[in-house]
């Protein structure tokens, strides 16, 4: 195995290149994975533009290696790691808690104050590279029916599954998802699988969401006046959290999974007077295993969301906003190209 590898390195806002860097080693408790697919998401774009809050809070710093939605094959294991992982196809949790603090012990390691986040926080290099090192405990094995494309969609899918579960709707209920991007569409898929009547609201063309079978896709101007038992905000718009509370039925639920660049305001008087339950979703961590099961069984098929798969050399252009491939919102990177 070569001692170096190719990796996409972000050196500053809008500054990036594919570099030859030292390949990771499998230290005690960790594995090395040959990366087959890595997804690009909004968080990566925020790092590329310099807008990501972690940069200003001291949690992250340039140079950095992005990539937290990934799938690959384990090619090396460190001391103390079960050798049965060798050759296994896997994806991994983004959130790496210290596993000793109170939050971790309570099962909430994704909220650990001292956590690393793969490709995001604490200097933990990400998957926009030929190889990746992660703790063995963070791995999830992928069955044969979940290929690399689906495997790299497990992380965003875990976020969406948690948002759909938090909406707590099923047969006979109606749910509205604000924002038909990757997370919004995945959430809509899980809500549909739960039996709810699903509506989507976005801006611009909604042809793609309709092509996925979501015929109830609207703009703010065309949204029908219907009672929504749950509203999921999967946008980055500062006004959407308040709109969700406005649109939800009394005694309903609002779920917040989108983050705006500016503070958003919700009038808690409206929450109280409508007896609304509000839930925030930070991470995919508690939903990864169930997402893999949903993909493996075909209950949810997110494959159409991937517009294109490109090589490391094209990652910078994708992060800069260049459109490639089809109409789907997700672009994958194959580091082997």
PDB file of C-alpha atoms in Angstrom, residues 190-295:
ATOM      1  CA  UNK A 190     -39.423   8.531   4.850  1.00  0.00           C
ATOM      2  CA  UNK A 191     -42.691  10.317   5.628  1.00  0.00           C
ATOM      3  CA  UNK A 192     -44.292   8.705   2.582  1.00  0.00           C
ATOM      4  CA  UNK A 193     -42.993   5.305   3.673  1.00  0.00           C
ATOM      5  CA  UNK A 194     -44.702   5.900   7.045  1.00  0.00           C
ATOM      6  CA  UNK A 195     -48.016   6.321   5.231  1.00  0.00           C
ATOM      7  CA  UNK A 196     -48.463  10.080   5.579  1.00  0.00           C
ATOM      8  CA  UNK A 197     -49.851  12.329   2.857  1.00  0.00           C
ATOM      9  CA  UNK A 198     -46.756  14.359   1.963  1.00  0.00           C
ATOM     10  CA  UNK A 199     -46.603  17.902   0.617  1.00  0.00           C
ATOM     11  CA  UNK A 200     -43.471  19.839  -0.333  1.00  0.00           C
ATOM     12  CA  UNK A 201     -42.937  23.579  -0.568  1.00  0.00           C
ATOM     13  CA  UNK A 202     -40.022  25.236  -2.358  1.00  0.00           C
ATOM     14  CA  UNK A 203     -38.999  27.992  -4.702  1.00  0.00           C
ATOM     15  CA  UNK A 204     -38.440  27.871  -8.440  1.00  0.00           C
ATOM     16  CA  UNK A 205     -39.066  24.737 -10.457  1.00  0.00           C
ATOM     17  CA  UNK A 206     -40.526  21.774  -8.599  1.00  0.00           C
ATOM     18  CA  UNK A 207     -40.403  19.385 -11.544  1.00  0.00           C
ATOM     19  CA  UNK A 208     -37.786  17.174  -9.916  1.00  0.00           C
ATOM     20  CA  UNK A 209     -39.760  16.602  -6.720  1.00  0.00           C
ATOM     21  CA  UNK A 210     -42.839  15.839  -8.810  1.00  0.00           C
ATOM     22  CA  UNK A 211     -40.801  13.329 -10.850  1.00  0.00           C
ATOM     23  CA  UNK A 212     -40.187  11.451  -7.582  1.00  0.00           C
ATOM     24  CA  UNK A 213     -43.933  11.057  -7.124  1.00  0.00           C
ATOM     25  CA  UNK A 214     -44.467  14.076  -4.888  1.00  0.00           C
ATOM     26  CA  UNK A 215     -47.277  15.573  -6.927  1.00  0.00           C
ATOM     27  CA  UNK A 216     -48.236  17.826  -4.009  1.00  0.00           C
ATOM     28  CA  UNK A 217     -45.275  20.170  -4.561  1.00  0.00           C
ATOM     29  CA  UNK A 218     -46.000  23.867  -4.137  1.00  0.00           C
ATOM     30  CA  UNK A 219     -44.556  27.335  -3.908  1.00  0.00           C
ATOM     31  CA  UNK A 220     -45.588  29.653  -1.063  1.00  0.00           C
ATOM     32  CA  UNK A 221     -48.035  31.301  -3.436  1.00  0.00           C
ATOM     33  CA  UNK A 222     -49.686  28.068  -4.575  1.00  0.00           C
ATOM     34  CA  UNK A 223     -49.665  26.187  -1.254  1.00  0.00           C
ATOM     35  CA  UNK A 224     -53.268  25.138  -0.567  1.00  0.00           C
ATOM     36  CA  UNK A 225     -54.929  26.025   2.717  1.00  0.00           C
ATOM     37  CA  UNK A 226     -54.860  22.587   4.328  1.00  0.00           C
ATOM     38  CA  UNK A 227     -54.382  21.369   7.901  1.00  0.00           C
ATOM     39  CA  UNK A 228     -50.839  20.038   8.309  1.00  0.00           C
ATOM     40  CA  UNK A 229     -50.305  17.714  11.266  1.00  0.00           C
ATOM     41  CA  UNK A 230     -46.535  18.215  11.035  1.00  0.00           C
ATOM     42  CA  UNK A 231     -44.223  20.667   9.283  1.00  0.00           C
ATOM     43  CA  UNK A 232     -40.539  19.920   8.731  1.00  0.00           C
ATOM     44  CA  UNK A 233     -38.223  22.862   8.032  1.00  0.00           C
ATOM     45  CA  UNK A 234     -35.368  21.599   5.855  1.00  0.00           C
ATOM     46  CA  UNK A 235     -34.450  25.012   4.456  1.00  0.00           C
ATOM     47  CA  UNK A 236     -31.693  27.474   5.209  1.00  0.00           C
ATOM     48  CA  UNK A 237     -34.084  30.423   5.256  1.00  0.00           C
ATOM     49  CA  UNK A 238     -34.243  32.506   8.440  1.00  0.00           C
ATOM     50  CA  UNK A 239     -37.991  33.002   8.066  1.00  0.00           C
ATOM     51  CA  UNK A 240     -38.912  29.342   7.687  1.00  0.00           C
ATOM     52  CA  UNK A 241     -38.973  28.335  11.384  1.00  0.00           C
ATOM     53  CA  UNK A 242     -41.690  30.900  12.112  1.00  0.00           C
ATOM     54  CA  UNK A 243     -43.556  29.922   8.947  1.00  0.00           C
ATOM     55  CA  UNK A 244     -43.555  26.293  10.095  1.00  0.00           C
ATOM     56  CA  UNK A 245     -45.283  27.280  13.326  1.00  0.00           C
ATOM     57  CA  UNK A 246     -47.771  29.378  11.373  1.00  0.00           C
ATOM     58  CA  UNK A 247     -48.670  26.515   9.021  1.00  0.00           C
ATOM     59  CA  UNK A 248     -48.861  23.610  11.478  1.00  0.00           C
ATOM     60  CA  UNK A 249     -52.142  22.494  13.017  1.00  0.00           C
ATOM     61  CA  UNK A 250     -52.780  23.117  16.720  1.00  0.00           C
ATOM     62  CA  UNK A 251     -51.388  20.199  18.740  1.00  0.00           C
ATOM     63  CA  UNK A 252     -49.142  19.384  15.765  1.00  0.00           C
ATOM     64  CA  UNK A 253     -45.370  19.111  15.517  1.00  0.00           C
ATOM     65  CA  UNK A 254     -42.688  21.234  13.883  1.00  0.00           C
ATOM     66  CA  UNK A 255     -39.285  19.712  13.174  1.00  0.00           C
ATOM     67  CA  UNK A 256     -36.213  21.810  12.520  1.00  0.00           C
ATOM     68  CA  UNK A 257     -33.339  20.277  10.594  1.00  0.00           C
ATOM     69  CA  UNK A 258     -32.317  23.213   8.378  1.00  0.00           C
ATOM     70  CA  UNK A 259     -29.928  25.919   9.592  1.00  0.00           C
ATOM     71  CA  UNK A 260     -29.923  29.512   8.390  1.00  0.00           C
ATOM     72  CA  UNK A 261     -26.868  31.718   8.159  1.00  0.00           C
ATOM     73  CA  UNK A 262     -28.644  34.344  10.266  1.00  0.00           C
ATOM     74  CA  UNK A 263     -30.561  33.927  13.532  1.00  0.00           C
ATOM     75  CA  UNK A 264     -34.160  32.825  13.038  1.00  0.00           C
ATOM     76  CA  UNK A 265     -36.987  33.887  15.312  1.00  0.00           C
ATOM     77  CA  UNK A 266     -39.993  31.917  16.549  1.00  0.00           C
ATOM     78  CA  UNK A 267     -42.712  33.499  18.669  1.00  0.00           C
ATOM     79  CA  UNK A 268     -43.037  31.022  21.528  1.00  0.00           C
ATOM     80  CA  UNK A 269     -46.437  32.488  22.366  1.00  0.00           C
ATOM     81  CA  UNK A 270     -47.699  30.905  19.161  1.00  0.00           C
ATOM     82  CA  UNK A 271     -46.096  27.587  20.131  1.00  0.00           C
ATOM     83  CA  UNK A 272     -47.839  27.684  23.496  1.00  0.00           C
ATOM     84  CA  UNK A 273     -51.223  28.893  22.308  1.00  0.00           C
ATOM     85  CA  UNK A 274     -51.279  26.267  19.553  1.00  0.00           C
ATOM     86  CA  UNK A 275     -49.887  23.568  21.879  1.00  0.00           C
ATOM     87  CA  UNK A 276     -47.203  22.764  19.288  1.00  0.00           C
ATOM     88  CA  UNK A 277     -44.298  20.393  19.886  1.00  0.00           C
ATOM     89  CA  UNK A 278     -40.999  21.645  18.409  1.00  0.00           C
ATOM     90  CA  UNK A 279     -38.069  19.272  17.809  1.00  0.00           C
ATOM     91  CA  UNK A 280     -34.521  19.998  16.642  1.00  0.00           C
ATOM     92  CA  UNK A 281     -32.479  17.358  14.789  1.00  0.00           C
ATOM     93  CA  UNK A 282     -28.687  17.716  14.822  1.00  0.00           C
ATOM     94  CA  UNK A 283     -27.254  14.470  13.558  1.00  0.00           C
ATOM     95  CA  UNK A 284     -27.830  11.219  11.724  1.00  0.00           C
ATOM     96  CA  UNK A 285     -26.076   9.173  14.430  1.00  0.00           C
ATOM     97  CA  UNK A 286     -29.106   7.546  16.098  1.00  0.00           C
ATOM     98  CA  UNK A 287     -30.714   6.819  12.715  1.00  0.00           C
ATOM     99  CA  UNK A 288     -27.909   5.232  10.682  1.00  0.00           C
ATOM    100  CA  UNK A 289     -28.696   1.556  11.272  1.00  0.00           C
ATOM    101  CA  UNK A 290     -32.392   2.014  10.502  1.00  0.00           C
ATOM    102  CA  UNK A 291     -31.572   3.988   7.352  1.00  0.00           C
ATOM    103  CA  UNK A 292     -29.367   1.171   6.080  1.00  0.00           C
ATOM    104  CA  UNK A 293     -32.251  -1.250   6.684  1.00  0.00           C
ATOM    105  CA  UNK A 294     -34.666   1.010   4.781  1.00  0.00           C
ATOM    106  CA  UNK A 295     -32.319   1.228   1.801  1.00  0.00           C
TER     107      UNK A 295
END
